[in-house]
Amino acid sequence: MSVPHPYWLRDNCPCSECRDPRGGQKLFQIGDLPEGLSAVEATRDATGLAVRWSDGHRSHYPTGWDAPAGPDERTEHAKRLWEAADFARGLPEADWSAYLADPEERIAVLAAVRRSGFALLRGVPAEEGQVLRVARSFGFVRETNYGELFDVRVEPDPANLAFTGRAIAPHTDNPYRDPVPTLQLLHCLRNDGAGGDSGLVDGFRAAALLREQDPAAFDLLARTPVPFRYRDRGTELSAERPLIGLDPRGAIREVRFNNRSAGSPHGLAPAELDAFYAAYRRFAAITLRPELRLDFRLGPGDCLLLDNTRLLHARTAFEPGGATREGTGHRHLQGCYADLDALSSTLAVLRRTTAVLDELEALFAGEGSAEYLGEAVTLAAHMLQAATLARAAGAPPALVAAALLHDVGHFRGSGRELMAGTDNRHGATAAARLAPHFPPAVTEPVRLHVDAKRYLCTAEPGYADLLSPASVHTLALQGGPMSPDEAAAFAAHPFSADAVAVRRWDEAAKDPSAATPTFAEFRPMLRELMR
Ligand code: OGA
Ligand code: ZN
Ligand code: ZN
């Protein structure tokens, strides 16, 4: 049978000798693998691919382990390139309070920043410093020589044209920094004079248009380092990079464009400078095409998030207003920088969490609606009732979650095995399924809830009488009441009290007439616990 490349495959071995089971970090060095490594035997079955190696190591690759990764998220291939008309039906925007309250809104906003390069949050309180709160809602503020945040308003003695009422042409910020901040936030506190509208241009779109219309000019801009520079009394920053940055395969990955701080390339012959300036002027002209520029106006409370490696932002001129030393003009924005890596991480975690919760919810609605091991309630109703009892008893969220999820080990048909006469070890199964997503305070009581029944039957005279007939039937399969030694060992376990608590709610949660909440009601609590 055909086997992928030996070093490639072995490099991916998921066994606990090769990778730390917690975070999957690799435990060997590439040089540790022997010269001339080969697979001696490879067999594929329903569970995956098993390999015996020439050095005696054995690997097992579960089915689906090699799902291919998508394109580099930062390149044009992962983006939706746009022109102004693409937003004729509205901007990617959300209300700040909805964004805070609803993970789906957060996903939509962060995904828009990644796909389209920007999003607008409305209704962020028009108070100083709020822009930092927005940045911290998904990532980390990148502090610079301008501070944690900077004010954009008319200043009496401006070091930067941004602090006048002049128009600013489409640009990316801080190209003189290395690394450049990959995200910019602009929060509007006040904007009540004439002018001062905002504009955005998709720099990837502009670069792609240049590539279409003048491939030689595109190549030249991608190959020619341009020095960028910023200086003031306490600062002297410089970085040299091409205006168009490509990934190793030639895809557009970064655009730097800032007339205010761009220098001219060094060491080029006159003919090369002719070509460079022709290309530069052509690219600049594309960035100014009206059909590329999305115009809108920031009002108080609006916060713009933009990908500073891709989007160019601009503003129209505005009346300075009664500018004073305190800067009380007509227009006042506060900005800060942050980075895309943390935004992408937050988005991935939100999506991962949503996927896990969706899967659990689907199990409750699907298999969970079937009868529950000879009880008068469904499995879903049983677990929802257990959670309700836990909540009513004032249990902390992790314990409510344990009550809610204690029987997920019965899903996927394994409950039937138990009734048919084999112990399906459903506590351990459930804990193993939940462990990648929930902390031990949730999974340990789940894992131990079967043992808790065996314990209580020994430790509490009369407890066995409370059990339902089905539970008595399964008790025997699960090992019967504990011996005194077993009971003592169980009682010493740090989570035994929690497991016993879950067990008591478990016993009581078999009431066909009890009102039962929906799984959806518990989602926010579960999501909190999953972080
Ligand atoms: C800037 C800037 C935008 C604005 O300060 O670099 O682009 O709307 N300001 O004032
Ligand atoms: Zn700017
Ligand atoms: Zn149960």
PDB file of C-alpha atoms in Angstrom, residues 96-371:
ATOM      1  CA  TRP A  96     -20.852  46.866  20.986  1.00  0.00           C
ATOM      2  CA  SER A  97     -23.267  45.540  23.607  1.00  0.00           C
ATOM      3  CA  ALA A  98     -24.368  42.695  21.326  1.00  0.00           C
ATOM      4  CA  TYR A  99     -20.729  41.965  20.547  1.00  0.00           C
ATOM      5  CA  LEU A 100     -19.975  41.687  24.257  1.00  0.00           C
ATOM      6  CA  ALA A 101     -23.044  39.606  25.048  1.00  0.00           C
ATOM      7  CA  ASP A 102     -23.148  37.229  22.108  1.00  0.00           C
ATOM      8  CA  PRO A 103     -20.230  35.052  21.001  1.00  0.00           C
ATOM      9  CA  GLU A 104     -21.805  34.699  17.544  1.00  0.00           C
ATOM     10  CA  GLU A 105     -21.587  38.486  17.111  1.00  0.00           C
ATOM     11  CA  ARG A 106     -17.955  38.391  18.189  1.00  0.00           C
ATOM     12  CA  ILE A 107     -17.279  35.659  15.675  1.00  0.00           C
ATOM     13  CA  ALA A 108     -18.953  37.710  12.912  1.00  0.00           C
ATOM     14  CA  VAL A 109     -16.961  40.851  13.715  1.00  0.00           C
ATOM     15  CA  LEU A 110     -13.577  39.142  14.027  1.00  0.00           C
ATOM     16  CA  ALA A 111     -14.219  37.054  10.917  1.00  0.00           C
ATOM     17  CA  ALA A 112     -15.048  40.241   8.986  1.00  0.00           C
ATOM     18  CA  VAL A 113     -11.733  41.794  10.004  1.00  0.00           C
ATOM     19  CA  ARG A 114      -9.968  38.745   8.698  1.00  0.00           C
ATOM     20  CA  ARG A 115     -11.966  38.322   5.484  1.00  0.00           C
ATOM     21  CA  SER A 116     -12.720  41.915   4.488  1.00  0.00           C
ATOM     22  CA  GLY A 117      -9.998  43.665   6.472  1.00  0.00           C
ATOM     23  CA  PHE A 118     -12.274  45.761   8.654  1.00  0.00           C
ATOM     24  CA  ALA A 119     -15.365  45.940  10.840  1.00  0.00           C
ATOM     25  CA  LEU A 120     -17.194  48.677  12.693  1.00  0.00           C
ATOM     26  CA  LEU A 121     -18.398  48.486  16.260  1.00  0.00           C
ATOM     27  CA  ARG A 122     -21.198  50.923  17.010  1.00  0.00           C
ATOM     28  CA  GLY A 123     -22.183  52.196  20.397  1.00  0.00           C
ATOM     29  CA  VAL A 124     -18.815  51.912  22.110  1.00  0.00           C
ATOM     30  CA  PRO A 125     -19.195  54.564  24.834  1.00  0.00           C
ATOM     31  CA  ALA A 126     -17.718  57.809  23.516  1.00  0.00           C
ATOM     32  CA  GLU A 127     -15.339  58.092  26.446  1.00  0.00           C
ATOM     33  CA  GLU A 128     -11.580  58.310  26.579  1.00  0.00           C
ATOM     34  CA  GLY A 129      -9.748  54.997  26.807  1.00  0.00           C
ATOM     35  CA  GLN A 130     -12.576  52.820  25.503  1.00  0.00           C
ATOM     36  CA  VAL A 131     -10.532  51.940  22.426  1.00  0.00           C
ATOM     37  CA  LEU A 132      -8.243  49.933  24.710  1.00  0.00           C
ATOM     38  CA  ARG A 133     -11.216  47.982  25.993  1.00  0.00           C
ATOM     39  CA  VAL A 134     -12.164  47.122  22.432  1.00  0.00           C
ATOM     40  CA  ALA A 135      -8.618  45.929  21.642  1.00  0.00           C
ATOM     41  CA  ARG A 136      -8.513  43.870  24.831  1.00  0.00           C
ATOM     42  CA  SER A 137     -11.821  42.226  23.987  1.00  0.00           C
ATOM     43  CA  PHE A 138      -9.986  40.061  21.437  1.00  0.00           C
ATOM     44  CA  GLY A 139      -6.274  40.628  21.887  1.00  0.00           C
ATOM     45  CA  PHE A 140      -3.445  42.760  23.204  1.00  0.00           C
ATOM     46  CA  VAL A 141      -2.655  46.416  22.814  1.00  0.00           C
ATOM     47  CA  ARG A 142       0.635  47.112  21.033  1.00  0.00           C
ATOM     48  CA  GLU A 143       2.192  49.959  22.940  1.00  0.00           C
ATOM     49  CA  THR A 144       4.435  52.237  20.877  1.00  0.00           C
ATOM     50  CA  ASN A 145       6.286  55.533  21.163  1.00  0.00           C
ATOM     51  CA  TYR A 146       2.846  57.142  20.803  1.00  0.00           C
ATOM     52  CA  GLY A 147       1.766  55.413  24.009  1.00  0.00           C
ATOM     53  CA  GLU A 148      -0.867  52.743  24.599  1.00  0.00           C
ATOM     54  CA  LEU A 149      -3.298  54.915  22.746  1.00  0.00           C
ATOM     55  CA  PHE A 150      -3.010  58.095  20.750  1.00  0.00           C
ATOM     56  CA  ASP A 151      -5.347  61.004  20.193  1.00  0.00           C
ATOM     57  CA  VAL A 152      -6.143  62.084  16.660  1.00  0.00           C
ATOM     58  CA  ARG A 153      -7.266  65.682  16.860  1.00  0.00           C
ATOM     59  CA  VAL A 154      -6.008  69.097  15.954  1.00  0.00           C
ATOM     60  CA  GLU A 155      -2.955  70.061  17.969  1.00  0.00           C
ATOM     61  CA  PRO A 156      -1.375  73.483  18.283  1.00  0.00           C
ATOM     62  CA  ASP A 157       2.108  72.365  17.224  1.00  0.00           C
ATOM     63  CA  PRO A 158       1.634  69.106  15.322  1.00  0.00           C
ATOM     64  CA  ALA A 159       4.572  66.742  14.758  1.00  0.00           C
ATOM     65  CA  ASN A 160       2.391  64.696  12.407  1.00  0.00           C
ATOM     66  CA  LEU A 161      -0.041  65.812   9.706  1.00  0.00           C
ATOM     67  CA  ALA A 162      -2.616  63.574  11.338  1.00  0.00           C
ATOM     68  CA  PHE A 163      -2.913  66.232  14.082  1.00  0.00           C
ATOM     69  CA  THR A 164      -4.086  68.976  11.741  1.00  0.00           C
ATOM     70  CA  GLY A 165      -7.367  69.361   9.864  1.00  0.00           C
ATOM     71  CA  ARG A 166      -5.762  68.347   6.582  1.00  0.00           C
ATOM     72  CA  ALA A 167      -7.041  65.545   4.411  1.00  0.00           C
ATOM     73  CA  ILE A 168      -5.002  62.354   4.648  1.00  0.00           C
ATOM     74  CA  ALA A 169      -4.690  60.206   1.528  1.00  0.00           C
ATOM     75  CA  PRO A 170      -5.166  56.433   1.737  1.00  0.00           C
ATOM     76  CA  HIS A 171      -2.302  54.906   3.686  1.00  0.00           C
ATOM     77  CA  THR A 172      -1.266  52.182   6.091  1.00  0.00           C
ATOM     78  CA  ASP A 173       0.033  53.247   9.488  1.00  0.00           C
ATOM     79  CA  ASN A 174       3.534  53.021  10.869  1.00  0.00           C
ATOM     80  CA  PRO A 175       5.350  51.385   7.924  1.00  0.00           C
ATOM     81  CA  TYR A 176       8.550  52.592   9.593  1.00  0.00           C
ATOM     82  CA  ARG A 177       8.048  50.075  12.380  1.00  0.00           C
ATOM     83  CA  ASP A 178       9.420  46.532  12.336  1.00  0.00           C
ATOM     84  CA  PRO A 179       7.281  44.567  12.836  1.00  0.00           C
ATOM     85  CA  VAL A 180       4.483  46.812  11.675  1.00  0.00           C
ATOM     86  CA  PRO A 181       1.364  46.739  13.877  1.00  0.00           C
ATOM     87  CA  THR A 182      -0.979  44.412  12.049  1.00  0.00           C
ATOM     88  CA  LEU A 183      -4.193  45.899  13.427  1.00  0.00           C
ATOM     89  CA  GLN A 184      -5.349  49.429  13.977  1.00  0.00           C
ATOM     90  CA  LEU A 185      -8.334  50.652  15.965  1.00  0.00           C
ATOM     91  CA  LEU A 186      -9.872  54.109  15.654  1.00  0.00           C
ATOM     92  CA  HIS A 187     -12.581  55.127  18.078  1.00  0.00           C
ATOM     93  CA  CYS A 188     -14.576  58.276  17.454  1.00  0.00           C
ATOM     94  CA  LEU A 189     -15.358  60.456  20.471  1.00  0.00           C
ATOM     95  CA  ARG A 190     -16.526  63.497  18.582  1.00  0.00           C
ATOM     96  CA  ASN A 191     -17.042  64.444  14.928  1.00  0.00           C
ATOM     97  CA  ASP A 192     -19.443  67.329  14.529  1.00  0.00           C
ATOM     98  CA  GLY A 193     -17.832  69.764  12.113  1.00  0.00           C
ATOM     99  CA  ALA A 194     -17.866  69.891   8.337  1.00  0.00           C
ATOM    100  CA  GLY A 195     -15.642  67.252   6.689  1.00  0.00           C
ATOM    101  CA  GLY A 196     -13.630  64.631   8.520  1.00  0.00           C
ATOM    102  CA  ASP A 197     -15.238  61.688   6.729  1.00  0.00           C
ATOM    103  CA  SER A 198     -13.416  58.371   6.558  1.00  0.00           C
ATOM    104  CA  GLY A 199     -12.352  56.296   3.599  1.00  0.00           C
ATOM    105  CA  LEU A 200     -11.058  52.754   3.219  1.00  0.00           C
ATOM    106  CA  VAL A 201      -9.363  51.096   0.268  1.00  0.00           C
ATOM    107  CA  ASP A 202      -8.583  47.402  -0.018  1.00  0.00           C
ATOM    108  CA  GLY A 203      -4.829  47.480  -0.600  1.00  0.00           C
ATOM    109  CA  PHE A 204      -4.817  43.828  -1.706  1.00  0.00           C
ATOM    110  CA  ARG A 205      -7.407  44.690  -4.341  1.00  0.00           C
ATOM    111  CA  ALA A 206      -5.329  47.635  -5.481  1.00  0.00           C
ATOM    112  CA  ALA A 207      -2.222  45.450  -5.699  1.00  0.00           C
ATOM    113  CA  ALA A 208      -4.139  42.741  -7.565  1.00  0.00           C
ATOM    114  CA  LEU A 209      -5.347  45.345 -10.071  1.00  0.00           C
ATOM    115  CA  LEU A 210      -1.793  46.512 -10.633  1.00  0.00           C
ATOM    116  CA  ARG A 211      -0.735  42.897 -11.210  1.00  0.00           C
ATOM    117  CA  GLU A 212      -3.538  42.490 -13.767  1.00  0.00           C
ATOM    118  CA  GLN A 213      -2.783  45.695 -15.623  1.00  0.00           C
ATOM    119  CA  ASP A 214       0.988  45.920 -15.352  1.00  0.00           C
ATOM    120  CA  PRO A 215       2.626  42.720 -14.120  1.00  0.00           C
ATOM    121  CA  ALA A 216       6.129  44.146 -14.512  1.00  0.00           C
ATOM    122  CA  ALA A 217       5.259  47.117 -12.302  1.00  0.00           C
ATOM    123  CA  PHE A 218       3.760  44.769  -9.720  1.00  0.00           C
ATOM    124  CA  ASP A 219       6.927  42.637  -9.680  1.00  0.00           C
ATOM    125  CA  LEU A 220       9.102  45.677  -9.336  1.00  0.00           C
ATOM    126  CA  LEU A 221       7.158  46.989  -6.333  1.00  0.00           C
ATOM    127  CA  ALA A 222       7.254  43.547  -4.747  1.00  0.00           C
ATOM    128  CA  ARG A 223      11.049  43.380  -5.183  1.00  0.00           C
ATOM    129  CA  THR A 224      12.164  46.919  -4.362  1.00  0.00           C
ATOM    130  CA  PRO A 225      12.798  47.755  -0.708  1.00  0.00           C
ATOM    131  CA  VAL A 226      11.558  51.221   0.207  1.00  0.00           C
ATOM    132  CA  PRO A 227      12.855  52.944   3.323  1.00  0.00           C
ATOM    133  CA  PHE A 228      10.235  54.375   5.671  1.00  0.00           C
ATOM    134  CA  ARG A 229      11.136  56.693   8.454  1.00  0.00           C
ATOM    135  CA  TYR A 230       9.694  58.617  11.372  1.00  0.00           C
ATOM    136  CA  ARG A 231      11.466  60.950  13.734  1.00  0.00           C
ATOM    137  CA  ASP A 232      10.540  63.321  16.479  1.00  0.00           C
ATOM    138  CA  ARG A 233      12.301  64.585  19.580  1.00  0.00           C
ATOM    139  CA  GLY A 234      12.522  61.209  21.270  1.00  0.00           C
ATOM    140  CA  THR A 235      12.101  58.817  18.374  1.00  0.00           C
ATOM    141  CA  GLU A 236      14.022  57.678  15.332  1.00  0.00           C
ATOM    142  CA  LEU A 237      12.296  54.771  13.591  1.00  0.00           C
ATOM    143  CA  SER A 238      13.094  53.266  10.230  1.00  0.00           C
ATOM    144  CA  ALA A 239      12.294  50.104   8.293  1.00  0.00           C
ATOM    145  CA  GLU A 240      12.934  49.090   4.731  1.00  0.00           C
ATOM    146  CA  ARG A 241      10.372  46.929   2.964  1.00  0.00           C
ATOM    147  CA  PRO A 242       8.728  46.624  -0.450  1.00  0.00           C
ATOM    148  CA  LEU A 243       5.369  48.364  -0.919  1.00  0.00           C
ATOM    149  CA  ILE A 244       3.847  45.018  -1.824  1.00  0.00           C
ATOM    150  CA  GLY A 245       4.914  42.046   0.300  1.00  0.00           C
ATOM    151  CA  LEU A 246       4.522  38.531  -1.117  1.00  0.00           C
ATOM    152  CA  ASP A 247       4.523  35.156   0.577  1.00  0.00           C
ATOM    153  CA  PRO A 248       7.100  32.549  -0.546  1.00  0.00           C
ATOM    154  CA  ARG A 249       4.691  31.351  -3.249  1.00  0.00           C
ATOM    155  CA  GLY A 250       4.159  34.828  -4.637  1.00  0.00           C
ATOM    156  CA  ALA A 251       0.725  35.586  -3.157  1.00  0.00           C
ATOM    157  CA  ILE A 252       0.020  39.106  -1.903  1.00  0.00           C
ATOM    158  CA  ARG A 253       0.470  39.109   1.867  1.00  0.00           C
ATOM    159  CA  GLU A 254       1.153  42.685   2.894  1.00  0.00           C
ATOM    160  CA  VAL A 255       0.805  46.214   1.612  1.00  0.00           C
ATOM    161  CA  ARG A 256       2.694  49.217   3.007  1.00  0.00           C
ATOM    162  CA  PHE A 257       1.744  52.526   1.634  1.00  0.00           C
ATOM    163  CA  ASN A 258       2.313  55.827   3.337  1.00  0.00           C
ATOM    164  CA  ASN A 259       3.273  58.953   1.477  1.00  0.00           C
ATOM    165  CA  ARG A 260       4.107  60.830   4.664  1.00  0.00           C
ATOM    166  CA  SER A 261       6.892  58.542   5.754  1.00  0.00           C
ATOM    167  CA  ALA A 262       8.101  56.875   2.533  1.00  0.00           C
ATOM    168  CA  GLY A 263      11.662  57.588   1.401  1.00  0.00           C
ATOM    169  CA  SER A 264      13.132  56.699  -1.957  1.00  0.00           C
ATOM    170  CA  PRO A 265      14.896  53.442  -2.791  1.00  0.00           C
ATOM    171  CA  HIS A 266      18.662  53.430  -2.506  1.00  0.00           C
ATOM    172  CA  GLY A 267      21.273  52.476  -5.036  1.00  0.00           C
ATOM    173  CA  LEU A 268      19.130  52.308  -8.151  1.00  0.00           C
ATOM    174  CA  ALA A 269      20.467  53.392 -11.567  1.00  0.00           C
ATOM    175  CA  PRO A 270      18.503  56.119 -13.361  1.00  0.00           C
ATOM    176  CA  ALA A 271      16.733  53.632 -15.640  1.00  0.00           C
ATOM    177  CA  GLU A 272      15.731  51.546 -12.610  1.00  0.00           C
ATOM    178  CA  LEU A 273      14.459  54.646 -10.875  1.00  0.00           C
ATOM    179  CA  ASP A 274      12.430  55.479 -13.995  1.00  0.00           C
ATOM    180  CA  ALA A 275      10.793  52.069 -13.765  1.00  0.00           C
ATOM    181  CA  PHE A 276      10.321  52.264  -9.988  1.00  0.00           C
ATOM    182  CA  TYR A 277       8.678  55.671 -10.051  1.00  0.00           C
ATOM    183  CA  ALA A 278       6.440  54.713 -12.987  1.00  0.00           C
ATOM    184  CA  ALA A 279       5.300  51.644 -11.042  1.00  0.00           C
ATOM    185  CA  TYR A 280       4.917  53.557  -7.776  1.00  0.00           C
ATOM    186  CA  ARG A 281       2.862  56.305  -9.476  1.00  0.00           C
ATOM    187  CA  ARG A 282       0.700  53.704 -11.179  1.00  0.00           C
ATOM    188  CA  PHE A 283       0.017  51.914  -7.881  1.00  0.00           C
ATOM    189  CA  ALA A 284      -0.677  55.233  -6.140  1.00  0.00           C
ATOM    190  CA  ALA A 285      -3.158  56.162  -8.877  1.00  0.00           C
ATOM    191  CA  ILE A 286      -4.998  52.871  -8.382  1.00  0.00           C
ATOM    192  CA  THR A 287      -5.318  53.508  -4.629  1.00  0.00           C
ATOM    193  CA  LEU A 288      -7.053  56.785  -5.485  1.00  0.00           C
ATOM    194  CA  ARG A 289      -9.655  55.316  -7.838  1.00  0.00           C
ATOM    195  CA  PRO A 290     -13.070  56.420  -6.587  1.00  0.00           C
ATOM    196  CA  GLU A 291     -14.659  53.010  -7.183  1.00  0.00           C
ATOM    197  CA  LEU A 292     -12.137  51.433  -4.814  1.00  0.00           C
ATOM    198  CA  ARG A 293     -12.719  53.848  -1.982  1.00  0.00           C
ATOM    199  CA  LEU A 294     -15.399  53.077   0.562  1.00  0.00           C
ATOM    200  CA  ASP A 295     -16.571  56.348   2.116  1.00  0.00           C
ATOM    201  CA  PHE A 296     -18.408  56.624   5.410  1.00  0.00           C
ATOM    202  CA  ARG A 297     -18.472  58.810   8.449  1.00  0.00           C
ATOM    203  CA  LEU A 298     -17.443  57.888  11.951  1.00  0.00           C
ATOM    204  CA  GLY A 299     -19.815  59.224  14.572  1.00  0.00           C
ATOM    205  CA  PRO A 300     -19.316  59.313  18.340  1.00  0.00           C
ATOM    206  CA  GLY A 301     -19.182  55.763  19.672  1.00  0.00           C
ATOM    207  CA  ASP A 302     -18.063  54.184  16.400  1.00  0.00           C
ATOM    208  CA  CYS A 303     -14.897  52.123  16.547  1.00  0.00           C
ATOM    209  CA  LEU A 304     -13.205  50.991  13.362  1.00  0.00           C
ATOM    210  CA  LEU A 305     -11.045  47.856  13.430  1.00  0.00           C
ATOM    211  CA  LEU A 306      -8.788  47.448  10.435  1.00  0.00           C
ATOM    212  CA  ASP A 307      -6.096  45.171   9.112  1.00  0.00           C
ATOM    213  CA  ASN A 308      -3.107  47.474   8.822  1.00  0.00           C
ATOM    214  CA  THR A 309      -1.220  45.027   6.609  1.00  0.00           C
ATOM    215  CA  ARG A 310      -3.918  45.297   3.977  1.00  0.00           C
ATOM    216  CA  LEU A 311      -6.368  48.191   4.174  1.00  0.00           C
ATOM    217  CA  LEU A 312      -5.481  51.780   3.426  1.00  0.00           C
ATOM    218  CA  HIS A 313      -7.383  54.318   5.467  1.00  0.00           C
ATOM    219  CA  ALA A 314      -7.989  57.958   4.709  1.00  0.00           C
ATOM    220  CA  ARG A 315      -9.941  60.974   5.840  1.00  0.00           C
ATOM    221  CA  THR A 316     -11.244  64.137   4.221  1.00  0.00           C
ATOM    222  CA  ALA A 317     -10.181  67.575   5.445  1.00  0.00           C
ATOM    223  CA  PHE A 318     -12.161  69.132   8.267  1.00  0.00           C
ATOM    224  CA  GLU A 319     -12.501  72.458   9.957  1.00  0.00           C
ATOM    225  CA  PRO A 320     -10.134  72.552  12.910  1.00  0.00           C
ATOM    226  CA  GLY A 321     -12.786  74.214  15.094  1.00  0.00           C
ATOM    227  CA  GLY A 322     -11.859  75.944  18.307  1.00  0.00           C
ATOM    228  CA  ALA A 323      -8.595  74.127  18.775  1.00  0.00           C
ATOM    229  CA  THR A 324      -6.929  74.822  22.083  1.00  0.00           C
ATOM    230  CA  ARG A 325      -4.087  73.262  23.981  1.00  0.00           C
ATOM    231  CA  GLU A 326      -6.645  70.808  25.359  1.00  0.00           C
ATOM    232  CA  GLY A 327      -7.622  69.896  21.843  1.00  0.00           C
ATOM    233  CA  THR A 328     -11.307  70.685  22.068  1.00  0.00           C
ATOM    234  CA  GLY A 329     -11.871  70.764  18.316  1.00  0.00           C
ATOM    235  CA  HIS A 330     -14.784  69.423  16.314  1.00  0.00           C
ATOM    236  CA  ARG A 331     -13.186  66.069  15.781  1.00  0.00           C
ATOM    237  CA  HIS A 332     -11.523  63.728  18.228  1.00  0.00           C
ATOM    238  CA  LEU A 333     -10.572  60.111  17.629  1.00  0.00           C
ATOM    239  CA  GLN A 334      -8.586  57.802  19.839  1.00  0.00           C
ATOM    240  CA  GLY A 335      -6.569  55.052  18.247  1.00  0.00           C
ATOM    241  CA  CYS A 336      -4.421  52.145  19.269  1.00  0.00           C
ATOM    242  CA  TYR A 337      -2.567  49.288  17.647  1.00  0.00           C
ATOM    243  CA  ALA A 338      -2.919  45.567  18.182  1.00  0.00           C
ATOM    244  CA  ASP A 339      -2.131  42.409  16.256  1.00  0.00           C
ATOM    245  CA  LEU A 340      -3.880  39.936  14.016  1.00  0.00           C
ATOM    246  CA  ASP A 341      -2.394  36.810  15.592  1.00  0.00           C
ATOM    247  CA  ALA A 342      -4.324  37.277  18.828  1.00  0.00           C
ATOM    248  CA  LEU A 343      -7.473  38.214  16.930  1.00  0.00           C
ATOM    249  CA  SER A 344      -7.204  35.008  14.901  1.00  0.00           C
ATOM    250  CA  SER A 345      -6.576  32.980  18.040  1.00  0.00           C
ATOM    251  CA  THR A 346      -9.637  34.452  19.756  1.00  0.00           C
ATOM    252  CA  LEU A 347     -11.723  33.756  16.676  1.00  0.00           C
ATOM    253  CA  ALA A 348     -10.471  30.164  16.441  1.00  0.00           C
ATOM    254  CA  VAL A 349     -11.227  29.516  20.115  1.00  0.00           C
ATOM    255  CA  LEU A 350     -14.707  31.020  19.782  1.00  0.00           C
ATOM    256  CA  ARG A 351     -15.379  28.852  16.736  1.00  0.00           C
ATOM    257  CA  ARG A 352     -13.965  25.747  18.355  1.00  0.00           C
ATOM    258  CA  THR A 353     -16.128  26.354  21.429  1.00  0.00           C
ATOM    259  CA  THR A 354     -19.185  26.922  19.267  1.00  0.00           C
ATOM    260  CA  ALA A 355     -18.508  23.684  17.399  1.00  0.00           C
ATOM    261  CA  VAL A 356     -18.246  21.685  20.644  1.00  0.00           C
ATOM    262  CA  LEU A 357     -21.421  23.255  22.063  1.00  0.00           C
ATOM    263  CA  ASP A 358     -23.259  22.684  18.766  1.00  0.00           C
ATOM    264  CA  GLU A 359     -22.228  19.061  18.833  1.00  0.00           C
ATOM    265  CA  LEU A 360     -23.416  18.613  22.423  1.00  0.00           C
ATOM    266  CA  GLU A 361     -26.658  20.426  21.679  1.00  0.00           C
ATOM    267  CA  ALA A 362     -27.243  18.196  18.655  1.00  0.00           C
ATOM    268  CA  LEU A 363     -26.647  15.104  20.797  1.00  0.00           C
ATOM    269  CA  PHE A 364     -29.162  16.324  23.395  1.00  0.00           C
ATOM    270  CA  ALA A 365     -31.712  17.020  20.652  1.00  0.00           C
ATOM    271  CA  GLY A 366     -31.005  13.833  18.694  1.00  0.00           C
ATOM    272  CA  GLU A 367     -29.935  10.745  20.599  1.00  0.00           C
ATOM    273  CA  GLY A 368     -30.772  12.464  23.881  1.00  0.00           C
ATOM    274  CA  SER A 369     -34.456  12.517  22.997  1.00  0.00           C
ATOM    275  CA  ALA A 370     -34.562   8.721  22.980  1.00  0.00           C
ATOM    276  CA  GLU A 371     -35.604   6.776  26.053  1.00  0.00           C
TER     277      GLU A 371
END
